[in-house]
Structures are given as C-alpha cells and as structure tokens.
Amino acid sequence: MFKTRSTTMAAEPRPVPWPDLRQRSLQPELMDAPELVEQDPDLLVRTLKEIDRINQLLGGHRCTLQELEKLLGGQRQRTWRILDVGCGSGDSLRQLARWGESQGYRLSLTGLDLQPLAIDLARELSAGDPLHARIQWICADYRDYTADCDIVISSLFCHHLDDAMLDHFIGWLRQRARYGFVLNDLQRHVLAYQGIRWLTRWFSGSAMARYDAPLSVWRAFHRRELQAAFAAHGLHPQITWHWAFRYGVRGFV
Ligand SMILES: C[S@@+](CC[C@H](N)C(=O)[O-])C[C@H]1O[C@@H](n2cnc3c(N)ncnc32)[C@H](O)[C@@H]1O
C-alpha cells in the first residue's frame, strides 16, 4: 500500500510520463480512494489547499467568475441561489462571495462535497470573515442531494466522473438548477499534462497532488466530448477556452 509519510515515499506512484491522451483515462485518482484519505487525512487537506493555489495562479477562479458574469447578465434585482458541487475547500465560493459583494449581486451560496474533511476545511477557512461565514456547507454525494437552486457551478469536478456518471450529473443538474450552470474543468492536452506534471513535481509538497494533477488532465475532456455529453440531454452550452487549459461550460437549463 502506498504510504504518504517518510520511509515509504519510495513507493509513491508516479504519473505516466507520456500517456496517449486521445482516450480519457479512467484510472482512479488517489483523492477518490477513501482508504487512502482515512489513512492520512492531512494528505487530502494539503492537496485541496494546493488546488486552491492552482485555481488562483492558473486561472481557475477567473474562468468561473467570467462565465458566471455572462450567465447572470447584469440581473441584480434578485437573489441568486448558487450550488457548488464538489466544492473541496470552498475556495471558489469564497472568491464568488467577494466578487458578488463587489459587483452588487445578492448571492446565496452553498457548497456540497462528499468528503467530510473537505467540508470541515471549507468551514474552518470560512470562519472569521462575515461574508464567508454566510456560505452554507453540506457534506453529501450530489446524487443524494435533492434541493433546488438557480445555478449549479463546479470547478475541477467533472473529470472525477466516468462517462456514465457525467451523463447522470448532467441529467441531475438539469433537474436541480432552475436557471443555468457554469462548470469549469481541465482540457485534455499534452501541454497541460506535461506542464502540471513538472510544476507539481518541482513545487508540490503533496504526493497526492503530484500524482492526481497530471492524471486529472488525462481524465479530462475534449470540447467535442463535452458537447456530445450535453447534447444527449438536449443542452447546447457555450464552451469557452480559458488560460490555462480550462474549459468554462456555461448554459441555461
Ligand atoms: C479536485 S477537487 C475540486 C475542489 C474544488 N472544487 C476546487 O476547484 O478547488 C474535486 C472534489 O469533488 C468531490 N467529489 C467527488 N465526487 C463527488 C460526488 N459524487 N459528490 C460530491 N462531491 C464529490 C471530491 O470530494 C473533491 O473534493
């Protein structure tokens, strides 16, 4: 078994150096292995914090905010109920809360994640700031969540799903969202793969991030795959490329 601390680090799994990116990988990420997270909870916490930094430095939050701004279209007279699926440490919603405040939007924000550790971290990082303290955090699998919202958002979530689950998720968000959705995820591209492989190899303190970050790119989608998945539900979202190697998927339901 892969251990994350000290002596057994030699057993750390390594990303495939040059995968065939024409096909999505369905290799599970370490983050999705409950036994590994149980064995070393701190590993998941460190990885989620690194994902926050990647979102900040490599345009993840910018992608979500720009697409959401287009979806909202300047409508400030109502309160928008926004649900972030797979919210992790909650960074996207904290960014969104600040942005909404600065832009004069009334936002009611909820973060949903199946990992109790992620929800604990989101709560901890949001305490102490009155704006962030208003965000609601729920620990659940999205498949068990049945409340409505206006807009479903997600960041780096869709690539965790296999094709059948992506299909399920699109059907689910169509039911849950009353207005629309903004999903941000990676583009499966050789430069994205090699870039994040080397970045995390040099700079990451988390063995999980070093393995999962390139694998996430390999698990991610081409534009045409996203288009086909949504078209199967009669949806034809705008799919916009954002630096660095992100797709912003924006649509009305
Ligand atoms: C790569 S992290 C992204 C975290 C955050 N959205 C971000 O961009 O920083 C993916 C998150 O999705 C969550 N997740 C995976 N499957 C899920 C499911 N079925 N329901 C809810 N959350 C899920 C994981 O627990 C993990 O926290």
CSV table of C-alpha atoms and ligand atoms in Angstrom, one decimal:
chain,number,residue,atom,x,y,z
A,1,MET,CA,0.0,0.0,0.0
A,2,PHE,CA,1.2,3.5,-0.9
A,3,LYS,CA,2.1,5.4,2.3
A,4,THR,CA,2.5,9.1,2.3
A,5,ARG,CA,4.9,9.8,5.0
A,6,SER,CA,8.7,9.4,5.4
A,7,THR,CA,10.1,5.9,4.9
A,8,THR,CA,7.7,4.5,2.3
A,9,MET,CA,7.8,7.5,0.0
A,10,ALA,CA,9.9,5.4,-2.5
A,11,ALA,CA,6.6,3.6,-3.2
A,12,GLU,CA,4.9,6.9,-4.3
A,13,PRO,CA,3.0,6.2,-7.5
A,14,ARG,CA,4.4,8.2,-10.5
A,15,PRO,CA,2.4,9.7,-13.3
A,16,VAL,CA,2.8,8.0,-16.7
A,17,PRO,CA,5.4,10.2,-18.5
A,18,TRP,CA,3.8,10.2,-22.0
A,19,PRO,CA,0.3,8.9,-21.9
A,20,ASP,CA,-1.9,8.5,-25.0
A,21,LEU,CA,-4.2,11.5,-24.4
A,22,ARG,CA,-6.5,10.6,-27.3
A,23,GLN,CA,-8.5,8.5,-24.8
A,24,ARG,CA,-9.7,9.7,-21.4
A,25,SER,CA,-8.0,7.7,-18.6
A,26,LEU,CA,-10.4,6.0,-16.2
A,27,GLN,CA,-7.6,5.3,-13.7
A,28,PRO,CA,-9.0,6.5,-10.3
A,29,GLU,CA,-7.4,9.5,-8.6
A,30,LEU,CA,-5.8,9.0,-5.2
A,31,MET,CA,-8.2,11.6,-3.9
A,32,ASP,CA,-11.1,9.3,-4.7
A,33,ALA,CA,-9.7,6.4,-2.7
A,34,PRO,CA,-11.4,6.5,0.7
A,35,GLU,CA,-8.9,4.2,2.4
A,36,LEU,CA,-6.0,6.5,1.5
A,37,VAL,CA,-7.8,9.5,2.8
A,38,GLU,CA,-8.6,7.7,6.0
A,39,GLN,CA,-5.0,6.6,6.4
A,40,ASP,CA,-3.7,10.1,6.1
A,41,PRO,CA,-6.4,12.8,6.3
A,42,ASP,CA,-3.7,15.5,6.2
A,43,LEU,CA,-2.8,14.5,2.7
A,44,LEU,CA,-6.2,15.4,1.3
A,45,VAL,CA,-6.2,18.7,3.2
A,46,ARG,CA,-2.8,19.6,1.8
A,47,THR,CA,-3.9,18.6,-1.7
A,48,LEU,CA,-7.1,20.7,-1.5
A,49,LYS,CA,-5.0,23.7,-0.4
A,50,GLU,CA,-2.7,23.2,-3.4
A,51,ILE,CA,-5.7,23.0,-5.7
A,52,ASP,CA,-6.7,26.4,-4.3
A,53,ARG,CA,-3.4,27.8,-5.3
A,54,ILE,CA,-3.6,26.2,-8.8
A,55,ASN,CA,-7.0,27.8,-9.2
A,56,GLN,CA,-5.6,31.2,-8.2
A,57,LEU,CA,-2.4,31.1,-10.2
A,58,LEU,CA,-3.7,29.2,-13.3
A,59,GLY,CA,-7.0,31.0,-13.9
A,60,GLY,CA,-9.5,28.6,-12.4
A,61,HIS,CA,-11.4,31.2,-10.4
A,62,ARG,CA,-11.2,33.7,-13.2
A,63,CYS,CA,-12.8,31.2,-15.6
A,64,THR,CA,-15.7,30.6,-13.2
A,65,LEU,CA,-16.2,34.3,-12.4
A,66,GLN,CA,-16.1,35.4,-16.1
A,67,GLU,CA,-18.6,32.7,-17.2
A,68,LEU,CA,-20.9,33.4,-14.3
A,69,GLU,CA,-20.9,37.1,-15.0
A,70,LYS,CA,-22.0,36.3,-18.5
A,71,LEU,CA,-24.7,33.9,-17.2
A,72,LEU,CA,-26.1,36.5,-14.7
A,73,GLY,CA,-26.2,39.1,-17.4
A,74,GLY,CA,-26.3,42.0,-15.0
A,75,GLN,CA,-29.5,40.9,-13.2
A,76,ARG,CA,-29.0,42.3,-9.8
A,77,GLN,CA,-32.6,42.7,-8.7
A,78,ARG,CA,-33.0,39.1,-7.4
A,79,THR,CA,-31.1,36.8,-5.0
A,80,TRP,CA,-29.2,34.0,-6.9
A,81,ARG,CA,-29.0,30.6,-5.2
A,82,ILE,CA,-25.8,29.1,-6.3
A,83,LEU,CA,-24.7,25.5,-5.5
A,84,ASP,CA,-21.0,24.5,-5.9
A,85,VAL,CA,-20.8,20.7,-6.5
A,86,GLY,CA,-17.5,19.1,-5.3
A,87,CYS,CA,-16.6,22.3,-3.6
A,88,GLY,CA,-13.5,20.9,-1.9
A,89,SER,CA,-12.1,23.5,0.5
A,90,GLY,CA,-14.7,26.0,-0.7
A,91,ASP,CA,-12.3,28.5,-2.3
A,92,SER,CA,-14.5,29.1,-5.4
A,93,LEU,CA,-17.4,30.1,-3.2
A,94,ARG,CA,-15.2,32.4,-1.1
A,95,GLN,CA,-14.0,34.1,-4.3
A,96,LEU,CA,-17.6,34.3,-5.5
A,97,ALA,CA,-18.8,35.8,-2.3
A,98,ARG,CA,-16.2,38.6,-2.6
A,99,TRP,CA,-16.9,39.1,-6.3
A,100,GLY,CA,-20.7,39.2,-5.7
A,101,GLU,CA,-20.3,41.8,-3.0
A,102,SER,CA,-18.1,44.0,-5.1
A,103,GLN,CA,-20.4,43.7,-8.1
A,104,GLY,CA,-23.6,44.3,-6.2
A,105,TYR,CA,-25.1,40.9,-6.7
A,106,ARG,CA,-27.1,39.2,-4.0
A,107,LEU,CA,-25.8,35.6,-3.7
A,108,SER,CA,-27.0,32.8,-1.5
A,109,LEU,CA,-24.1,30.3,-1.7
A,110,THR,CA,-24.0,26.6,-0.8
A,111,GLY,CA,-21.0,24.2,-1.1
A,112,LEU,CA,-21.5,20.5,-1.4
A,113,ASP,CA,-18.9,17.8,-1.1
A,114,LEU,CA,-18.9,14.1,-0.2
A,115,GLN,CA,-15.6,14.3,1.8
A,116,PRO,CA,-16.3,15.3,5.4
A,117,LEU,CA,-12.7,16.5,5.6
A,118,ALA,CA,-13.3,18.9,2.7
A,119,ILE,CA,-16.4,20.3,4.3
A,120,ASP,CA,-14.6,20.7,7.7
A,121,LEU,CA,-11.8,22.5,5.9
A,122,ALA,CA,-14.2,24.8,4.0
A,123,ARG,CA,-16.0,25.7,7.3
A,124,GLU,CA,-12.6,26.4,9.0
A,125,LEU,CA,-11.3,28.6,6.2
A,126,SER,CA,-14.6,30.5,6.0
A,127,ALA,CA,-14.9,31.3,9.7
A,128,GLY,CA,-13.9,34.7,10.9
A,129,ASP,CA,-15.0,36.6,7.8
A,130,PRO,CA,-18.6,37.7,7.9
A,131,LEU,CA,-19.0,37.4,4.2
A,132,HIS,CA,-17.7,33.9,4.0
A,133,ALA,CA,-19.5,32.8,7.2
A,134,ARG,CA,-22.8,33.2,5.4
A,135,ILE,CA,-21.9,30.4,3.0
A,136,GLN,CA,-23.7,27.1,3.7
A,137,TRP,CA,-21.7,23.9,3.6
A,138,ILE,CA,-23.2,20.4,3.1
A,139,CYS,CA,-21.5,17.1,3.2
A,140,ALA,CA,-23.2,14.8,0.7
A,141,ASP,CA,-22.8,13.0,-2.5
A,142,TYR,CA,-24.5,15.2,-5.2
A,143,ARG,CA,-26.6,12.1,-6.2
A,144,ASP,CA,-28.4,12.3,-2.8
A,145,TYR,CA,-29.0,16.0,-2.9
A,146,THR,CA,-32.5,16.9,-4.0
A,147,ALA,CA,-32.9,20.6,-3.2
A,148,ASP,CA,-33.3,23.1,-6.0
A,149,CYS,CA,-31.0,26.1,-6.7
A,150,ASP,CA,-30.8,28.7,-9.5
A,151,ILE,CA,-27.4,27.9,-10.7
A,152,VAL,CA,-25.1,24.9,-10.4
A,153,ILE,CA,-21.4,25.6,-10.6
A,154,SER,CA,-18.4,23.2,-10.3
A,155,SER,CA,-14.7,23.5,-10.5
A,156,LEU,CA,-12.4,20.6,-11.3
A,157,PHE,CA,-15.3,18.2,-10.5
A,158,CYS,CA,-16.5,16.8,-13.9
A,159,HIS,CA,-13.2,15.0,-14.7
A,160,HIS,CA,-13.8,12.9,-11.5
A,161,LEU,CA,-16.8,11.3,-13.2
A,162,ASP,CA,-16.7,8.4,-15.7
A,163,ASP,CA,-18.7,8.9,-18.8
A,164,ALA,CA,-21.9,7.3,-17.3
A,165,MET,CA,-21.6,9.4,-14.2
A,166,LEU,CA,-21.1,12.6,-16.3
A,167,ASP,CA,-24.3,11.7,-18.1
A,168,HIS,CA,-26.0,11.2,-14.7
A,169,PHE,CA,-24.6,14.5,-13.4
A,170,ILE,CA,-25.9,16.5,-16.4
A,171,GLY,CA,-29.3,15.0,-16.0
A,172,TRP,CA,-29.2,15.8,-12.3
A,173,LEU,CA,-28.1,19.4,-12.8
A,174,ARG,CA,-30.9,19.9,-15.3
A,175,GLN,CA,-33.4,18.9,-12.6
A,176,ARG,CA,-31.8,20.8,-9.8
A,177,ALA,CA,-30.9,24.1,-11.5
A,178,ARG,CA,-33.8,26.5,-12.3
A,179,TYR,CA,-31.7,28.9,-14.4
A,180,GLY,CA,-28.3,27.6,-15.6
A,181,PHE,CA,-24.9,26.2,-14.9
A,182,VAL,CA,-21.2,27.1,-15.1
A,183,LEU,CA,-18.8,24.2,-15.0
A,184,ASN,CA,-15.1,24.7,-15.1
A,185,ASP,CA,-12.7,21.9,-15.9
A,186,LEU,CA,-9.5,21.0,-17.5
A,187,GLN,CA,-8.7,20.5,-21.1
A,188,ARG,CA,-7.1,17.2,-22.0
A,189,HIS,CA,-4.0,18.5,-23.8
A,190,VAL,CA,-0.4,17.4,-23.9
A,191,LEU,CA,0.9,20.8,-22.8
A,192,ALA,CA,-1.5,20.8,-19.8
A,193,TYR,CA,-0.4,17.3,-18.9
A,194,GLN,CA,3.4,17.9,-19.1
A,195,GLY,CA,3.1,21.4,-17.6
A,196,ILE,CA,1.3,20.3,-14.5
A,197,ARG,CA,3.4,17.1,-14.2
A,198,TRP,CA,6.6,19.2,-14.0
A,199,LEU,CA,5.1,22.0,-11.9
A,200,THR,CA,3.8,19.6,-9.2
A,201,ARG,CA,7.0,17.5,-9.4
A,202,TRP,CA,9.1,20.6,-8.6
A,203,PHE,CA,6.8,22.6,-6.3
A,204,SER,CA,4.2,20.3,-4.8
A,205,GLY,CA,4.5,19.2,-1.2
A,206,SER,CA,1.7,16.7,-1.6
A,207,ALA,CA,2.3,13.2,-3.1
A,208,MET,CA,-1.4,13.1,-3.9
A,209,ALA,CA,-1.2,16.3,-5.9
A,210,ARG,CA,1.9,15.1,-7.8
A,211,TYR,CA,0.0,12.0,-8.9
A,212,ASP,CA,-3.5,13.3,-9.3
A,213,ALA,CA,-2.8,16.6,-11.0
A,214,PRO,CA,-1.5,15.2,-14.3
A,215,LEU,CA,-4.0,12.3,-14.0
A,216,SER,CA,-6.8,14.9,-13.8
A,217,VAL,CA,-5.7,16.3,-17.2
A,218,TRP,CA,-5.7,12.7,-18.6
A,219,ARG,CA,-9.2,12.2,-17.2
A,220,ALA,CA,-10.4,15.5,-18.6
A,221,PHE,CA,-12.4,16.2,-21.7
A,222,HIS,CA,-12.1,17.5,-25.3
A,223,ARG,CA,-14.6,20.1,-26.3
A,224,ARG,CA,-16.4,17.7,-28.6
A,225,GLU,CA,-16.8,15.1,-25.8
A,226,LEU,CA,-18.4,17.8,-23.6
A,227,GLN,CA,-20.7,18.9,-26.4
A,228,ALA,CA,-21.8,15.4,-27.1
A,229,ALA,CA,-22.5,14.7,-23.4
A,230,PHE,CA,-24.7,17.8,-23.0
A,231,ALA,CA,-26.4,17.3,-26.4
A,232,ALA,CA,-27.6,13.9,-25.2
A,233,HIS,CA,-29.7,16.0,-22.7
A,234,GLY,CA,-30.8,18.5,-25.3
A,235,LEU,CA,-28.4,21.1,-23.9
A,236,HIS,CA,-26.0,23.1,-26.0
A,237,PRO,CA,-23.8,25.2,-23.7
A,238,GLN,CA,-21.2,27.7,-24.7
A,239,ILE,CA,-17.8,26.1,-24.1
A,240,THR,CA,-15.1,28.7,-23.8
A,241,TRP,CA,-11.4,28.0,-23.5
A,242,HIS,CA,-9.6,29.9,-20.7
A,243,TRP,CA,-5.9,30.1,-19.8
A,244,ALA,CA,-4.5,27.8,-18.6
A,245,PHE,CA,-6.1,24.8,-20.4
A,246,ARG,CA,-9.6,25.2,-18.8
A,247,TYR,CA,-13.0,25.0,-20.4
A,248,GLY,CA,-15.8,27.1,-19.0
A,249,VAL,CA,-19.1,25.4,-19.8
A,250,ARG,CA,-22.0,27.8,-19.5
A,251,GLY,CA,-25.6,27.2,-20.3
A,252,PHE,CA,-29.2,27.7,-19.5
A,253,VAL,CA,-31.4,24.8,-18.5
B,1,LIG,C1,-10.4,18.2,-7.5
B,1,LIG,S1,-11.5,18.5,-6.2
B,1,LIG,C2,-12.0,20.2,-6.6
B,1,LIG,C3,-12.3,21.0,-5.4
B,1,LIG,C4,-12.8,22.4,-5.7
B,1,LIG,N1,-14.0,22.5,-6.5
B,1,LIG,C5,-11.7,23.3,-6.3
B,1,LIG,O1,-11.7,23.6,-7.5
B,1,LIG,O2,-10.8,23.7,-5.6
B,1,LIG,C6,-12.9,17.5,-6.5
B,1,LIG,C7,-13.9,17.4,-5.4
B,1,LIG,O3,-15.1,16.7,-5.8
B,1,LIG,C8,-15.6,16.0,-4.7
B,1,LIG,N2,-16.5,14.9,-5.2
B,1,LIG,C9,-16.1,13.9,-6.0
B,1,LIG,N3,-17.2,13.1,-6.2
B,1,LIG,C10,-18.3,13.7,-5.6
B,1,LIG,C11,-19.7,13.5,-5.5
B,1,LIG,N4,-20.2,12.4,-6.1
B,1,LIG,N5,-20.5,14.3,-4.8
B,1,LIG,C12,-19.9,15.4,-4.2
B,1,LIG,N6,-18.6,15.7,-4.3
B,1,LIG,C13,-17.8,14.9,-4.9
B,1,LIG,C14,-14.3,15.4,-4.1
B,1,LIG,O4,-14.5,15.1,-2.7
B,1,LIG,C15,-13.4,16.7,-4.2
B,1,LIG,O5,-13.4,17.5,-3.0
